[in-house]
């Protein structure tokens, strides 16, 4: 990890997905330290294009604006009608059907189930930006909402993330109780994985999700 990476204390706001990628230099190498940039990607669900001040909002969002002004602002990303198909396109650069998210897993219609492009999770026909960055010598980290597959074989650990703490489903309580947004029974728990391993309980310092995800990325 690049030793010049400053702690990102700015983004302790309501975040769903945080990805941090930084260039790795082997300590034994004698070559000069890489000049490849650190990359920080923040994904926020259900947000309008102009909800941030840096994109024209009348709402004050100074911390996120500071990150935007220090980085590169894009204005032509194509979003899908729902969150996980959009997330699939963002991480792979291809149409959500090619990535396996023709529809959200929770909203698959009977005629869509079992059909190519409607697996309800990232399939193995795509490559994520995290995998490409790994191949380019980056260390890759993720914390927050994943919603691209519940099983171990389609967890963040299988799609290019060296370390990850992922809430796997479409929604859950922000607190330590693990109450799911999609609950077949009152006893059901929201699914989480840490570095690919499924969790039966959340860490003791998990007091509020957004705070925990930001702290995890900083760590």
Short mmCIF file of N, CA, C and O in Angstrom, two decimals, residues 115-164:
data_model
loop_
_atom_site.label_atom_id
_atom_site.label_comp_id
_atom_site.label_asym_id
_atom_site.label_seq_id
_atom_site.Cartn_x
_atom_site.Cartn_y
_atom_site.Cartn_z
N UNK A 115 -32.42 -18.27 -16.51
CA UNK A 115 -32.07 -17.83 -17.86
C UNK A 115 -30.71 -17.13 -17.86
O UNK A 115 -30.33 -16.48 -16.87
N UNK A 116 -29.96 -17.26 -18.95
CA UNK A 116 -28.67 -16.56 -19.03
C UNK A 116 -28.87 -15.05 -18.88
O UNK A 116 -29.80 -14.47 -19.46
N UNK A 117 -28.01 -14.45 -18.09
CA UNK A 117 -28.12 -13.03 -17.84
C UNK A 117 -28.98 -12.68 -16.66
O UNK A 117 -29.06 -11.51 -16.26
N UNK A 118 -29.65 -13.70 -16.08
CA UNK A 118 -30.52 -13.47 -14.93
C UNK A 118 -30.12 -14.37 -13.76
O UNK A 118 -30.96 -14.86 -13.02
N UNK A 119 -28.82 -14.57 -13.61
CA UNK A 119 -28.35 -15.42 -12.51
C UNK A 119 -28.62 -14.78 -11.14
O UNK A 119 -28.68 -15.47 -10.13
N UNK A 120 -28.74 -13.46 -11.09
CA UNK A 120 -28.97 -12.77 -9.84
C UNK A 120 -27.70 -12.52 -9.04
O UNK A 120 -27.76 -12.09 -7.89
N UNK A 121 -26.56 -12.79 -9.65
CA UNK A 121 -25.25 -12.53 -9.03
C UNK A 121 -24.23 -12.34 -10.14
O UNK A 121 -24.49 -12.69 -11.30
N UNK A 122 -23.09 -11.77 -9.83
CA UNK A 122 -22.03 -11.64 -10.83
C UNK A 122 -21.64 -13.01 -11.33
O UNK A 122 -21.38 -13.92 -10.55
N UNK A 123 -21.59 -13.16 -12.64
CA UNK A 123 -21.20 -14.45 -13.20
C UNK A 123 -19.70 -14.46 -13.53
O UNK A 123 -19.01 -13.45 -13.36
N UNK A 124 -19.23 -15.59 -13.97
CA UNK A 124 -17.80 -15.75 -14.25
C UNK A 124 -17.44 -15.35 -15.68
O UNK A 124 -16.31 -15.57 -16.11
N UNK A 125 -18.37 -14.74 -16.40
CA UNK A 125 -18.08 -14.29 -17.76
C UNK A 125 -17.57 -12.84 -17.78
O UNK A 125 -17.29 -12.30 -18.86
N UNK A 126 -17.48 -12.23 -16.59
CA UNK A 126 -17.05 -10.83 -16.53
C UNK A 126 -15.83 -10.69 -15.63
O UNK A 126 -15.53 -11.56 -14.82
N UNK A 127 -15.15 -9.58 -15.79
CA UNK A 127 -13.98 -9.25 -14.98
C UNK A 127 -14.26 -7.92 -14.30
O UNK A 127 -14.71 -6.97 -14.96
N UNK A 128 -14.01 -7.81 -13.01
CA UNK A 128 -14.26 -6.56 -12.30
C UNK A 128 -13.05 -5.64 -12.39
O UNK A 128 -11.92 -6.07 -12.64
N UNK A 129 -13.30 -4.36 -12.15
CA UNK A 129 -12.21 -3.39 -12.13
C UNK A 129 -11.23 -3.73 -11.01
O UNK A 129 -10.02 -3.50 -11.14
N UNK A 130 -11.72 -4.32 -9.92
CA UNK A 130 -10.82 -4.71 -8.83
C UNK A 130 -9.82 -5.77 -9.30
O UNK A 130 -8.63 -5.72 -8.95
N UNK A 131 -10.27 -6.74 -10.08
CA UNK A 131 -9.37 -7.77 -10.61
C UNK A 131 -8.33 -7.17 -11.54
O UNK A 131 -7.15 -7.55 -11.51
N UNK A 132 -8.75 -6.22 -12.38
CA UNK A 132 -7.81 -5.57 -13.29
C UNK A 132 -6.77 -4.78 -12.52
O UNK A 132 -5.58 -4.78 -12.87
N UNK A 133 -7.21 -4.10 -11.45
CA UNK A 133 -6.26 -3.35 -10.65
C UNK A 133 -5.30 -4.27 -9.90
O UNK A 133 -4.12 -3.96 -9.76
N UNK A 134 -5.80 -5.41 -9.43
CA UNK A 134 -4.92 -6.41 -8.81
C UNK A 134 -3.83 -6.82 -9.78
O UNK A 134 -2.65 -6.88 -9.42
N UNK A 135 -4.22 -7.11 -11.02
CA UNK A 135 -3.25 -7.52 -12.02
C UNK A 135 -2.23 -6.43 -12.32
O UNK A 135 -1.12 -6.71 -12.75
N UNK A 136 -2.62 -5.18 -12.08
CA UNK A 136 -1.72 -4.05 -12.33
C UNK A 136 -0.87 -3.71 -11.12
O UNK A 136 -0.16 -2.71 -11.12
N UNK A 137 -0.95 -4.53 -10.06
CA UNK A 137 -0.11 -4.33 -8.90
C UNK A 137 -0.73 -3.58 -7.75
O UNK A 137 -0.03 -3.16 -6.83
N UNK A 138 -2.04 -3.41 -7.77
CA UNK A 138 -2.73 -2.70 -6.70
C UNK A 138 -3.17 -3.65 -5.60
O UNK A 138 -3.42 -4.84 -5.85
N UNK A 139 -3.27 -3.11 -4.38
CA UNK A 139 -3.99 -3.77 -3.29
C UNK A 139 -5.41 -3.22 -3.32
O UNK A 139 -5.61 -2.02 -3.46
N UNK A 140 -6.40 -4.08 -3.16
CA UNK A 140 -7.80 -3.67 -3.32
C UNK A 140 -8.61 -4.03 -2.08
O UNK A 140 -8.51 -5.14 -1.56
N UNK A 141 -9.42 -3.08 -1.64
CA UNK A 141 -10.19 -3.25 -0.41
C UNK A 141 -11.63 -2.79 -0.64
O UNK A 141 -11.89 -1.88 -1.42
N UNK A 142 -12.56 -3.41 0.05
CA UNK A 142 -13.97 -3.06 -0.09
C UNK A 142 -14.66 -3.19 1.25
O UNK A 142 -14.40 -4.13 2.01
N UNK A 143 -15.56 -2.25 1.55
CA UNK A 143 -16.41 -2.35 2.74
C UNK A 143 -17.77 -1.78 2.43
O UNK A 143 -17.87 -0.74 1.78
N UNK A 144 -18.83 -2.45 2.87
CA UNK A 144 -20.18 -1.95 2.66
C UNK A 144 -21.07 -2.95 1.97
O UNK A 144 -20.88 -4.16 2.03
N UNK A 145 -22.07 -2.42 1.29
CA UNK A 145 -23.07 -3.26 0.63
C UNK A 145 -22.51 -3.86 -0.65
O UNK A 145 -21.97 -3.14 -1.50
N UNK A 146 -22.65 -5.16 -0.81
CA UNK A 146 -22.20 -5.88 -2.00
C UNK A 146 -23.37 -6.14 -2.94
O UNK A 146 -23.40 -5.64 -4.05
N UNK A 147 -24.33 -6.94 -2.54
CA UNK A 147 -25.58 -7.18 -3.29
C UNK A 147 -25.32 -7.73 -4.69
O UNK A 147 -26.09 -7.49 -5.62
N UNK A 148 -24.23 -8.48 -4.84
CA UNK A 148 -23.91 -9.08 -6.14
C UNK A 148 -23.70 -10.59 -6.02
O UNK A 148 -23.10 -11.20 -6.89
N UNK A 149 -24.22 -11.18 -4.95
CA UNK A 149 -24.11 -12.61 -4.74
C UNK A 149 -23.97 -12.95 -3.27
O UNK A 149 -23.22 -12.29 -2.55
N UNK A 150 -24.69 -13.98 -2.83
CA UNK A 150 -24.69 -14.35 -1.42
C UNK A 150 -23.66 -15.42 -1.09
O UNK A 150 -23.18 -15.50 0.04
N UNK A 151 -23.34 -16.27 -2.06
CA UNK A 151 -22.49 -17.43 -1.79
C UNK A 151 -21.01 -17.04 -1.81
O UNK A 151 -20.61 -16.00 -2.35
N UNK A 152 -20.19 -17.93 -1.24
CA UNK A 152 -18.76 -17.65 -1.16
C UNK A 152 -18.13 -17.51 -2.54
O UNK A 152 -17.24 -16.68 -2.74
N UNK A 153 -18.60 -18.31 -3.52
CA UNK A 153 -17.96 -18.28 -4.84
C UNK A 153 -18.29 -17.01 -5.62
O UNK A 153 -17.68 -16.75 -6.66
N UNK A 154 -19.26 -16.21 -5.16
CA UNK A 154 -19.47 -14.91 -5.80
C UNK A 154 -19.43 -13.77 -4.80
O UNK A 154 -20.12 -12.77 -4.92
N UNK A 155 -18.56 -13.93 -3.81
CA UNK A 155 -18.33 -12.88 -2.82
C UNK A 155 -17.23 -11.95 -3.31
O UNK A 155 -16.53 -12.24 -4.29
N UNK A 156 -17.02 -10.81 -2.67
CA UNK A 156 -15.96 -9.88 -3.10
C UNK A 156 -14.58 -10.54 -3.17
O UNK A 156 -13.77 -10.18 -4.04
N UNK A 157 -14.31 -11.49 -2.27
CA UNK A 157 -13.01 -12.16 -2.27
C UNK A 157 -12.75 -12.91 -3.57
O UNK A 157 -11.59 -13.15 -3.93
N UNK A 158 -13.81 -13.28 -4.29
CA UNK A 158 -13.67 -14.01 -5.55
C UNK A 158 -13.64 -13.08 -6.77
O UNK A 158 -13.49 -13.55 -7.89
N UNK A 159 -13.81 -11.79 -6.53
CA UNK A 159 -13.86 -10.86 -7.65
C UNK A 159 -12.85 -9.72 -7.50
O UNK A 159 -13.11 -8.59 -7.85
N UNK A 160 -11.69 -10.06 -6.95
CA UNK A 160 -10.57 -9.13 -7.03
C UNK A 160 -10.28 -8.30 -5.80
O UNK A 160 -9.43 -7.41 -5.87
N UNK A 161 -10.91 -8.59 -4.67
CA UNK A 161 -10.66 -7.79 -3.48
C UNK A 161 -9.78 -8.55 -2.49
O UNK A 161 -10.14 -9.63 -2.04
N UNK A 162 -8.63 -7.96 -2.18
CA UNK A 162 -7.70 -8.59 -1.24
C UNK A 162 -8.33 -8.71 0.14
O UNK A 162 -8.15 -9.73 0.81
N UNK A 163 -9.02 -7.67 0.56
CA UNK A 163 -9.70 -7.69 1.85
C UNK A 163 -11.07 -7.06 1.67
O UNK A 163 -11.24 -6.11 0.90
N UNK A 164 -12.05 -7.58 2.40
CA UNK A 164 -13.41 -7.05 2.24
C UNK A 164 -14.24 -7.30 3.49
O UNK A 164 -14.01 -8.27 4.23
#
